[in-house]
Coordinates of C-alpha atoms in Angstrom, one line a residue:
M1 CA 31.3 4.0 20.7
Q2 CA 29.2 0.8 21.2
F3 CA 26.4 0.9 18.6
T4 CA 23.4 -0.9 20.5
Y5 CA 19.8 -1.6 19.4
S6 CA 16.7 -0.3 21.5
P7 CA 13.5 -2.2 21.5
R8 CA 11.5 1.4 21.5
S9 CA 9.7 0.9 18.0
F10 CA 8.2 -2.5 18.4
G11 CA 7.1 -2.7 22.2
F12 CA 6.7 -6.1 23.5
I13 CA 7.8 -7.8 20.4
G14 CA 11.7 -6.5 20.8
I15 CA 13.9 -5.6 18.1
L16 CA 16.0 -8.9 18.8
I17 CA 13.2 -10.6 16.5
L18 CA 13.9 -8.3 13.6
S19 CA 17.5 -8.8 14.3
N20 CA 17.0 -12.7 13.4
I21 CA 14.3 -11.9 10.8
F22 CA 16.7 -9.7 8.4
G23 CA 19.8 -11.8 9.2
T24 CA 18.5 -14.4 6.4
A25 CA 15.8 -14.2 3.7
Q26 CA 13.0 -16.6 4.1
S27 CA 11.8 -18.6 1.5
G28 CA 14.3 -17.2 -1.2
Q29 CA 12.5 -13.9 -1.2
P30 CA 14.3 -10.7 -1.0
L31 CA 13.7 -9.4 2.5
P32 CA 14.8 -5.4 2.1
Y33 CA 11.2 -4.2 0.7
A34 CA 10.0 -0.4 0.7
L35 CA 6.4 -1.6 1.2
S36 CA 6.7 -3.8 4.4
P37 CA 5.7 -1.7 7.2
V38 CA 8.1 -3.9 9.3
Y39 CA 10.9 -3.4 7.4
L40 CA 10.5 0.5 7.4
Q41 CA 9.8 0.6 11.0
Y42 CA 13.3 -1.6 11.3
L43 CA 14.7 1.2 9.0
E44 CA 13.5 4.1 11.0
D45 CA 14.7 2.8 14.4
L46 CA 17.9 2.0 12.8
E47 CA 18.2 5.2 11.3
S48 CA 17.4 7.3 14.3
Q49 CA 20.4 5.4 15.9
V50 CA 22.5 6.1 13.2
Y51 CA 21.5 9.8 13.5
E52 CA 22.6 9.7 17.2
L53 CA 25.9 8.4 17.0
L54 CA 26.9 10.8 13.8
K55 CA 25.5 13.6 15.6
N56 CA 26.9 13.1 19.3
T57 CA 30.5 11.5 18.2
D58 CA 33.3 13.8 17.7
A59 CA 34.4 13.3 13.9
N60 CA 38.1 12.9 14.8
T61 CA 36.9 9.8 16.8
L62 CA 35.1 8.6 13.6
F63 CA 37.3 9.4 10.6
G64 CA 40.6 10.6 12.0
K65 CA 42.3 13.7 10.7
G66 CA 43.6 14.4 6.9
E67 CA 42.0 15.4 3.5
D68 CA 40.1 12.0 3.4
A69 CA 38.4 12.4 6.8
K70 CA 37.2 15.8 5.8
L71 CA 35.6 14.4 2.6
K72 CA 34.0 12.0 4.8
Q73 CA 33.0 14.7 7.4
N74 CA 31.3 16.5 4.8
V75 CA 29.4 13.7 3.9
V76 CA 28.3 13.3 7.5
V77 CA 27.1 17.2 7.3
R78 CA 25.2 16.7 4.3
Y79 CA 23.3 13.8 5.8
L80 CA 22.5 15.5 9.4
G81 CA 21.1 18.4 7.6
E82 CA 19.1 16.4 5.2
Y83 CA 17.9 14.1 8.0
E84 CA 17.2 17.0 10.4
K85 CA 15.2 18.9 7.5
S86 CA 13.4 15.8 6.9
V87 CA 12.5 14.5 10.4
N88 CA 10.9 17.3 12.4
R89 CA 8.9 16.1 15.0
T90 CA 7.9 19.9 16.1
S91 CA 4.6 20.0 14.4
T92 CA 1.4 19.1 16.6
T93 CA -0.6 18.2 13.2
E94 CA 2.0 15.4 12.7
T95 CA 1.8 14.4 16.3
K96 CA -1.8 14.2 16.2
Y97 CA -1.6 11.6 13.1
H98 CA 1.5 9.7 14.0
H99 CA 3.0 8.0 17.0
E100 CA 6.4 8.5 17.8
K101 CA 7.4 4.7 17.2
D102 CA 6.4 5.0 13.4
F103 CA 6.7 8.8 12.9
V104 CA 8.6 8.4 9.6
S105 CA 7.3 5.1 8.3
S106 CA 3.7 6.1 8.5
N107 CA 4.3 9.2 6.3
P108 CA 4.9 8.5 2.5
I109 CA 6.9 11.2 2.0
L110 CA 9.4 10.9 4.9
A111 CA 9.6 7.0 4.1
F112 CA 10.6 7.8 0.9
Q113 CA 13.0 10.2 1.7
M114 CA 14.2 7.8 4.6
I115 CA 15.1 5.2 1.7
N116 CA 16.9 7.5 -0.6
R117 CA 19.0 8.6 2.3
Y118 CA 20.1 4.7 3.1
V119 CA 21.0 4.4 -0.4
K120 CA 22.6 8.2 -0.8
Y121 CA 24.3 8.2 2.9
I122 CA 24.3 5.4 4.8
K123 CA 25.5 2.9 2.4
N124 CA 27.9 5.5 1.0
D125 CA 31.8 4.1 0.9
A126 CA 32.8 7.5 3.1
L127 CA 30.5 5.9 6.0
K128 CA 31.6 2.5 6.0
S129 CA 33.4 2.9 8.9
V130 CA 30.9 3.9 10.8
T131 CA 28.3 1.7 9.3
N132 CA 30.1 -1.5 9.8
V133 CA 28.8 -1.5 13.3
L134 CA 25.5 -1.8 11.7
I135 CA 23.9 -5.2 12.4
G136 CA 22.6 -6.8 9.0
K137 CA 24.2 -3.9 6.9
D138 CA 23.6 -6.7 3.8
I139 CA 19.7 -5.8 3.8
L140 CA 19.8 -1.9 3.6
P141 CA 17.8 -0.6 1.1
T142 CA 19.1 -0.5 -2.6
E143 CA 18.0 1.4 -5.6
K144 CA 15.2 -1.5 -6.3
E145 CA 13.7 -0.4 -2.9
V146 CA 13.8 3.7 -3.9
E147 CA 12.0 2.6 -7.0
D148 CA 9.5 0.9 -5.0
A149 CA 8.6 4.1 -2.5
M150 CA 8.5 6.1 -6.1
E151 CA 6.3 4.0 -7.5
A152 CA 4.2 3.7 -4.1
L153 CA 4.1 7.5 -3.9
L154 CA 2.7 7.8 -7.6
R155 CA 0.2 5.6 -6.9
L156 CA -1.2 7.6 -4.2
Q157 CA -1.0 10.7 -5.9
Y158 CA -2.6 8.8 -9.1
I159 CA -5.6 6.8 -7.3
Y160 CA -6.5 9.7 -4.8
D161 CA -5.8 12.6 -7.8
F162 CA -3.4 14.0 -5.3
D163 CA -1.6 17.5 -6.6
A164 CA 2.1 16.9 -7.0
H165 CA 2.8 20.4 -5.8
Q166 CA 0.8 19.6 -2.5
I167 CA 2.7 16.7 -2.0
A168 CA 6.1 18.4 -2.8
N169 CA 5.0 20.9 0.1
G170 CA 4.0 17.9 2.5
M171 CA 0.2 17.8 2.1
L172 CA -1.4 14.5 1.8
D173 CA -5.2 14.2 1.7
G174 CA -5.6 17.3 4.0
T175 CA -2.6 16.6 6.5
T176 CA 0.1 19.1 6.6
T177 CA 3.3 18.0 7.8
S178 CA 6.9 19.4 7.9
A179 CA 8.1 16.8 5.0
K180 CA 9.2 18.7 2.1
L181 CA 10.8 17.3 -1.4
S182 CA 13.7 18.9 -2.9
I183 CA 14.3 19.9 -6.3
R184 CA 16.2 16.8 -7.1
E185 CA 13.7 14.3 -5.5
C186 CA 10.8 16.1 -7.5
F187 CA 12.6 15.9 -10.9
E188 CA 13.7 12.0 -10.2
L189 CA 10.1 11.5 -9.4
G190 CA 9.3 13.1 -12.9
K191 CA 12.0 10.8 -14.6
F192 CA 10.5 7.7 -13.0
A193 CA 7.0 8.5 -14.0
Q194 CA 8.2 9.3 -17.4
D195 CA 10.2 6.2 -17.7
S196 CA 6.9 4.1 -16.7
A197 CA 4.8 6.0 -19.1
Y198 CA 3.1 7.7 -16.6
F199 CA 2.9 10.8 -18.7
T200 CA 0.3 13.1 -16.8
L201 CA 2.1 12.5 -13.6
A202 CA 5.7 12.9 -15.2
L203 CA 4.7 16.3 -16.4
Q204 CA 3.1 17.3 -12.9
W205 CA 6.4 16.5 -11.3
Y206 CA 8.9 18.2 -13.8
D207 CA 6.4 21.4 -13.4
V208 CA 7.0 21.2 -9.5
A209 CA 10.6 21.2 -10.0
L210 CA 10.7 23.8 -12.4
Q211 CA 8.5 25.8 -10.4
K212 CA 10.9 25.4 -7.2
L213 CA 14.0 26.3 -9.3
K214 CA 12.4 29.4 -10.3
T215 CA 11.5 30.4 -6.6
N216 CA 14.0 33.4 -5.8
D217 CA 14.8 32.8 -1.7
E218 CA 18.3 31.8 -0.3
S219 CA 17.2 28.6 0.7
T220 CA 15.8 27.4 -2.8
R221 CA 18.9 29.0 -4.5
A222 CA 21.2 27.2 -2.4
E223 CA 18.9 23.9 -2.8
A224 CA 18.9 24.5 -6.7
A225 CA 22.9 24.8 -7.0
A226 CA 23.4 21.6 -5.1
S227 CA 20.9 19.8 -7.2
G228 CA 22.9 20.4 -10.1
L229 CA 19.6 21.0 -12.0
K230 CA 19.2 23.7 -14.7
E231 CA 16.1 25.0 -16.2
H232 CA 16.8 24.0 -19.7
F233 CA 17.5 20.0 -18.3
I234 CA 13.9 19.9 -16.8
L235 CA 12.4 21.7 -20.1
N236 CA 14.2 19.2 -22.4
A237 CA 12.6 16.5 -19.9
M238 CA 9.2 17.8 -20.4
R239 CA 9.5 18.2 -24.3
A240 CA 10.9 14.3 -24.5
T241 CA 7.6 13.2 -22.2
I242 CA 5.3 15.0 -24.6
D243 CA 7.3 13.7 -27.6
E244 CA 6.6 10.4 -26.0
H245 CA 2.9 10.7 -25.2
N246 CA 1.9 12.0 -28.4
D247 CA 3.9 8.9 -30.2
D248 CA 1.7 6.6 -28.3
Y249 CA -1.3 8.7 -28.2
E250 CA -3.9 6.7 -30.6
E251 CA -3.2 3.5 -29.0
S252 CA -3.4 4.9 -25.5
I253 CA -6.9 6.5 -26.6
V254 CA -8.0 3.4 -27.7
D255 CA -7.0 1.5 -24.6
G256 CA -8.4 4.1 -22.4
D257 CA -4.9 4.6 -20.3
M258 CA -5.7 6.7 -18.1
Y259 CA -2.3 8.3 -17.6
S260 CA -2.4 10.2 -21.0
F261 CA -4.3 13.2 -21.8
S262 CA -7.6 13.7 -23.9
T263 CA -5.6 15.3 -26.5
R264 CA -2.2 15.7 -28.0
I265 CA 0.1 18.3 -26.4
Y266 CA 2.2 20.7 -28.0
N267 CA 3.9 22.6 -25.5
T268 CA 5.2 22.8 -21.9
N269 CA 2.9 25.6 -20.7
Y270 CA 1.3 22.8 -17.7
S271 CA -1.5 25.1 -16.7
D272 CA -3.1 24.8 -20.3
I273 CA -3.2 20.8 -20.2
A274 CA -3.5 19.9 -16.7
H275 CA -6.9 19.5 -16.9
L276 CA -7.2 17.4 -19.6
T277 CA -6.3 14.1 -18.6
L278 CA -8.1 11.2 -19.7
R279 CA -8.6 10.0 -16.1
K280 CA -10.5 13.2 -15.2
R281 CA -12.8 12.4 -18.4
L282 CA -13.4 8.7 -17.7
M283 CA -14.1 9.5 -13.9
K284 CA -16.5 11.6 -15.1
E285 CA -18.3 9.5 -17.6
L286 CA -17.7 6.2 -16.2
A287 CA -17.6 6.2 -12.2
G288 CA -20.8 4.5 -10.8
Q289 CA -21.8 2.6 -14.2
V290 CA -21.5 -1.2 -15.1
F291 CA -21.0 -2.3 -18.4
P292 CA -21.1 -6.2 -19.6
D293 CA -17.8 -7.7 -19.5
E294 CA -17.7 -7.9 -23.6
D295 CA -18.2 -4.1 -23.6
P296 CA -14.8 -2.1 -24.6
R297 CA -15.9 0.3 -21.5
F298 CA -16.0 -2.8 -18.8
I299 CA -12.4 -2.5 -17.7
Q300 CA -12.2 1.4 -17.6
A301 CA -15.4 1.3 -15.8
V302 CA -14.2 -1.0 -12.9
E303 CA -11.3 1.5 -12.5
A304 CA -13.2 4.1 -12.4
N305 CA -15.4 2.6 -9.9
M306 CA -12.6 1.5 -7.8
M307 CA -11.1 5.1 -7.8
A308 CA -14.3 6.5 -6.7
L309 CA -15.0 4.1 -4.2
C310 CA -11.0 4.2 -2.6
L311 CA -12.1 8.2 -2.4
G312 CA -15.0 7.4 -0.1
H313 CA -18.0 7.6 -2.5
N314 CA -20.8 4.9 -2.1
L315 CA -22.1 4.0 -5.6
Q316 CA -25.2 2.5 -4.4
T317 CA -28.6 3.6 -5.4
E318 CA -31.3 5.0 -2.6
K319 CA -33.1 2.1 -3.4
E320 CA -30.0 -0.5 -2.7
K321 CA -29.4 1.1 0.4
A322 CA -33.0 1.2 1.4
K323 CA -32.6 -2.4 1.9
L324 CA -29.8 -2.8 4.1
K325 CA -29.6 -3.3 7.9
C326 CA -27.9 -4.3 10.9
W327 CA -28.6 -6.9 13.6
L328 CA -27.6 -9.0 16.5
D329 CA -27.4 -12.7 15.4
T330 CA -27.7 -15.5 17.9
K331 CA -29.0 -18.4 15.5
R332 CA -26.0 -19.2 13.5
H333 CA -24.4 -21.4 16.4
P334 CA -24.8 -22.0 19.9
F335 CA -21.4 -20.2 20.4
W336 CA -23.4 -16.8 19.9
T337 CA -26.2 -17.3 22.3
I338 CA -24.6 -15.6 25.0
N339 CA -22.5 -13.1 23.1
P340 CA -24.7 -12.4 19.7
L341 CA -22.9 -11.5 16.2
K342 CA -23.0 -7.8 15.6
I343 CA -23.6 -7.8 11.8
E344 CA -23.8 -4.9 9.3
Q345 CA -25.3 -5.7 5.8
L346 CA -23.2 -4.1 3.4
H347 CA -24.5 -5.6 0.0
E348 CA -27.8 -7.8 -0.3
E349 CA -27.3 -9.7 -3.1
P350 CA -24.5 -11.1 -3.2
S351 CA -24.8 -10.9 0.2
I352 CA -21.9 -9.1 2.0
I353 CA -21.7 -8.7 5.7
Q354 CA -19.3 -7.1 8.1
L355 CA -19.0 -8.6 11.9
Y356 CA -18.1 -6.2 14.3
D357 CA -15.7 -7.1 17.5
I358 CA -15.7 -10.6 16.2
F359 CA -11.7 -10.6 17.1
N360 CA -10.1 -9.2 20.1
D361 CA -6.8 -6.9 20.5
K362 CA -5.1 -9.7 22.0
W363 CA -5.6 -11.9 19.2
A364 CA -4.9 -9.4 16.7
E365 CA -1.2 -8.6 18.3
Y366 CA -0.5 -11.9 18.6
L367 CA -1.2 -12.7 14.8
K368 CA 1.0 -9.6 13.9
M369 CA 3.8 -10.3 16.0
L370 CA 4.1 -13.9 14.7
S371 CA 3.7 -12.7 11.1
Y372 CA 7.0 -10.4 11.7
E373 CA 9.2 -13.6 11.1
D374 CA 7.4 -14.8 8.1
L375 CA 6.5 -11.8 6.0
E376 CA 7.8 -12.1 2.4
R377 CA 6.7 -9.9 -0.6
A378 CA 4.4 -11.6 -3.0
P379 CA 5.8 -13.8 -5.6
D380 CA 6.3 -11.8 -9.0
I381 CA 4.7 -14.3 -11.3
P382 CA 2.9 -13.3 -14.5
E383 CA -0.5 -14.5 -13.7
A384 CA -0.5 -13.1 -10.3
T385 CA -2.8 -10.0 -9.4
P386 CA -0.3 -6.9 -8.8
R387 CA -0.2 -6.1 -5.3
T388 CA 2.3 -4.5 -2.7
A389 CA 2.1 -6.0 0.2
A390 CA 4.0 -8.5 2.7
Y391 CA 2.5 -11.9 3.6
A392 CA 2.6 -14.3 6.1
W393 CA 0.6 -18.0 6.1
F394 CA 0.0 -20.0 9.1
E395 CA -1.7 -23.6 9.7
D396 CA -3.9 -23.9 12.6
D397 CA -1.2 -25.7 14.4
D398 CA 0.9 -22.7 14.0
I399 CA -1.5 -20.2 15.6
P400 CA -3.0 -22.1 18.7
D401 CA -3.9 -18.7 20.7
A402 CA -6.2 -17.5 17.7
P403 CA -8.6 -20.5 16.7
I404 CA -9.8 -18.4 13.3
S405 CA -10.8 -21.5 11.7
K406 CA -13.2 -22.8 14.9
M407 CA -14.4 -18.8 14.4
V408 CA -15.1 -18.8 10.7
E409 CA -16.7 -22.3 11.2
F410 CA -19.1 -21.0 13.9
V411 CA -20.3 -18.0 11.8
T412 CA -20.4 -19.8 8.1
G413 CA -21.8 -23.2 9.4
L414 CA -19.1 -24.5 6.7
N415 CA -16.1 -27.0 7.3
V416 CA -12.7 -25.6 7.9
V417 CA -10.9 -26.8 11.1
G418 CA -9.2 -30.4 10.7
S419 CA -9.8 -30.5 7.1
A420 CA -6.9 -31.8 4.7
A421 CA -8.5 -29.5 2.0
A422 CA -8.3 -26.6 4.6
E423 CA -6.3 -23.5 3.1
A424 CA -3.6 -21.7 5.6
L425 CA -4.6 -18.3 7.0
Q426 CA -2.8 -15.3 5.2
V427 CA -1.9 -12.3 7.0
A428 CA -1.0 -9.5 4.9
A429 CA 0.5 -6.3 6.0
Y430 CA 0.5 -2.9 4.0
A431 CA 3.1 0.2 4.2
F432 CA 2.2 3.4 2.3
G433 CA 0.9 3.0 -1.1
G434 CA 0.4 -0.8 -0.1
H435 CA -2.6 -2.1 -2.6
V436 CA -4.3 -5.2 -4.4
E437 CA -5.6 -4.5 -8.1
P438 CA -9.0 -5.7 -8.7
H439 CA -9.3 -9.5 -8.4
F440 CA -11.4 -12.3 -7.6
D441 CA -10.6 -14.7 -4.9
S442 CA -12.4 -18.0 -6.7
K443 CA -10.8 -19.1 -10.2
G444 CA -13.7 -21.2 -11.2
P445 CA -14.0 -24.8 -12.8
E446 CA -12.4 -23.8 -15.9
D447 CA -8.9 -23.0 -14.0
P448 CA -6.3 -25.3 -15.8
V449 CA -4.5 -25.9 -12.7
E450 CA -6.7 -28.0 -10.4
N451 CA -6.3 -27.1 -6.6
P452 CA -6.3 -30.4 -4.6
K453 CA -8.6 -28.6 -2.1
G454 CA -11.1 -27.4 -4.2
D455 CA -12.2 -23.8 -5.4
R456 CA -12.6 -21.2 -2.7
V457 CA -16.2 -21.0 -1.3
T458 CA -15.9 -18.1 1.1
T459 CA -13.7 -15.4 2.0
F460 CA -13.4 -14.4 5.9
L461 CA -11.4 -11.0 6.3
V462 CA -10.4 -9.6 9.4
Y463 CA -9.0 -6.1 10.0
L464 CA -6.4 -6.3 12.6
N465 CA -5.8 -2.7 13.3
E466 CA -7.3 0.7 12.7
V467 CA -5.8 2.5 9.1
E468 CA -5.0 6.0 9.6
K469 CA -5.9 7.1 6.3
G470 CA -6.7 4.9 2.7
G471 CA -6.9 1.2 2.8
L472 CA -10.5 0.5 1.9
T473 CA -11.6 -2.4 0.5
A474 CA -13.6 -1.6 -2.8
F475 CA -16.0 -3.9 -4.9
P476 CA -16.3 -1.9 -8.1
L477 CA -19.2 -3.7 -9.5
L478 CA -21.2 -3.7 -6.3
G479 CA -20.5 -0.1 -5.7
I480 CA -19.7 -0.3 -2.2
Y481 CA -16.4 0.0 -0.1
I482 CA -15.5 -1.2 3.4
K483 CA -13.5 0.7 5.9
P484 CA -11.3 -1.1 7.8
V485 CA -12.8 -1.4 11.6
K486 CA -10.1 -3.3 14.0
N487 CA -11.2 -6.5 15.1
S488 CA -14.3 -6.7 12.4
A489 CA -14.3 -9.1 9.8
V490 CA -16.1 -9.1 6.1
L491 CA -17.9 -12.4 4.8
W492 CA -19.0 -13.0 1.1
Y493 CA -19.3 -16.0 -0.9
T494 CA -16.7 -16.0 -3.6
N495 CA -18.5 -18.0 -6.0
M496 CA -22.0 -19.4 -7.2
K497 CA -23.7 -22.8 -6.2
N498 CA -22.8 -24.1 -9.8
G499 CA -19.1 -23.7 -9.2
D500 CA -18.7 -20.6 -11.5
V501 CA -16.8 -17.5 -10.2
D502 CA -19.4 -14.8 -8.6
E503 CA -17.6 -11.9 -10.9
R504 CA -19.7 -9.4 -8.9
T505 CA -17.4 -10.0 -6.2
I506 CA -14.3 -8.7 -7.9
H507 CA -12.8 -6.2 -5.4
A508 CA -9.5 -4.5 -4.4
A509 CA -7.5 -3.2 -1.8
C510 CA -7.2 0.8 -2.2
P511 CA -3.7 2.1 -1.3
V512 CA -2.7 3.2 2.2
I513 CA -2.2 6.9 2.4
A514 CA -0.7 7.0 6.0
G515 CA 0.2 4.6 8.4
Q516 CA -0.3 0.8 7.8
K517 CA -2.7 -1.9 7.2
W518 CA -2.9 -5.4 8.6
I519 CA -5.6 -8.0 7.4
A520 CA -6.1 -12.0 8.2
T521 CA -8.0 -14.0 5.5
K522 CA -9.3 -17.3 5.8
W523 CA -11.1 -19.1 2.9
T524 CA -13.3 -22.0 2.9
H525 CA -13.2 -24.6 0.0
I526 CA -15.5 -26.7 -2.2
K527 CA -14.3 -30.4 -1.7
E528 CA -15.2 -30.4 2.1
N529 CA -18.4 -28.6 2.1
I530 CA -19.8 -30.3 -0.7
L531 CA -22.9 -31.4 1.2
K532 CA -22.9 -28.1 3.3
R533 CA -23.5 -25.8 0.4
P534 CA -25.1 -28.5 -2.2
C535 CA -25.7 -27.2 -6.1
G536 CA -29.2 -24.9 -6.6
L537 CA -32.1 -25.7 -8.3
K538 CA -31.2 -23.8 -11.0
P539 CA -28.1 -24.3 -13.4
E540 CA -27.2 -20.3 -13.2
E541 CA -27.1 -20.2 -9.3

């Protein structure tokens, strides 16, 4: 049987682009990446065809006859059963939130299970005679991608305070799907959380596995038998987690580690300790507050504010909100005379504005299409801000049909186009759990590595799509979040006129809960704008 690719999942872009992308790695970066939406959609399309091949082809045709063939057929049966149990498109609730082309890759639970199936079954030696027909089989997921997916799922649970029991039963942020996690998957999430010192999450997942194991119905008993887990295995894991937590307790409390409990714990009765997490206490005490950066509570307050903002809580005072406004602007440049800028002020000082309909669908799709060939994971270097997204960079000459630099000039009045110091446009793609930790876009005059372009002056961030759930941009010290509105852009100054970093603009990308998030970011720089943005009259400006 001939195995063929279908362009169904990628519209006009076509699967041929993906064949080229995944044939060789770009810039030495590993392409198989669980948190790249392009890669997840590629895997989803590929697996649907693997399923059809295994489902509709006679087993004797695939494997021949004999004892060895029977073993392979058993692997196929288990795989088909897990696939069908996971990928159920009959739920009207699901189809409301997910398009056919990204039904699996848009759902964190389904995507996690898909990556697991690749490692567990599709790369299984028993199926090599079948999977050899796949193009790019050398880039199929590995255990590293499974860990990436588990980390992303735990991140969603932690940031949004999701309950592990609800996640295991297919519920994410009020949306119920047919996706259900098995006893084994829950246990493995607990073990990964334990190994990562996410103690509060580990105990939740072990408790879910334990409760599932105790459920007295036929299907659960069969699942429990297949998992190989026993009650005492899980209880031993819980006790080990508790011991590890208590050993690190003093240091964790001093550091404000939100994965800890507010007290030492002494038994596995999870209901007695679930409400005592340090996260809950610090969120209650610190959310909405700002402390000087020398205050030991500063970092915890930033984290608490970020999580509150990611949950959709605006932390501005009523007095601050009363100063905000919306307007049509024709004065920034003659270009806007006929088609005025639609501007919403999100914060007064420092100024942060959102400009609507600044982009169009054609430009957005054009940039996404070009990015498919160049996306790579962020470099893993010690000084880099922790982030989970895939990135591509474009010079102006690379994107003639999307003249963003000229657009930025028309909005900011600063030099961008044709500047030797201009920084390339960055396109970022986030899948489930995709995020960026709080960070600054400027480095300040004391940066030991001098940038020939000079430091960044402004950030111009464009949202290329609507995000199904999550993915807000949060400013913890300003108390505001920004919703990704397709074809809108957000503009702010990243440093002061004296060259210092404007630390008030620390910001983060909240994790994507469902769907995917695409943004494009263009920065302007000091060296080409000394006359356009001169120093202020006061040293502290």
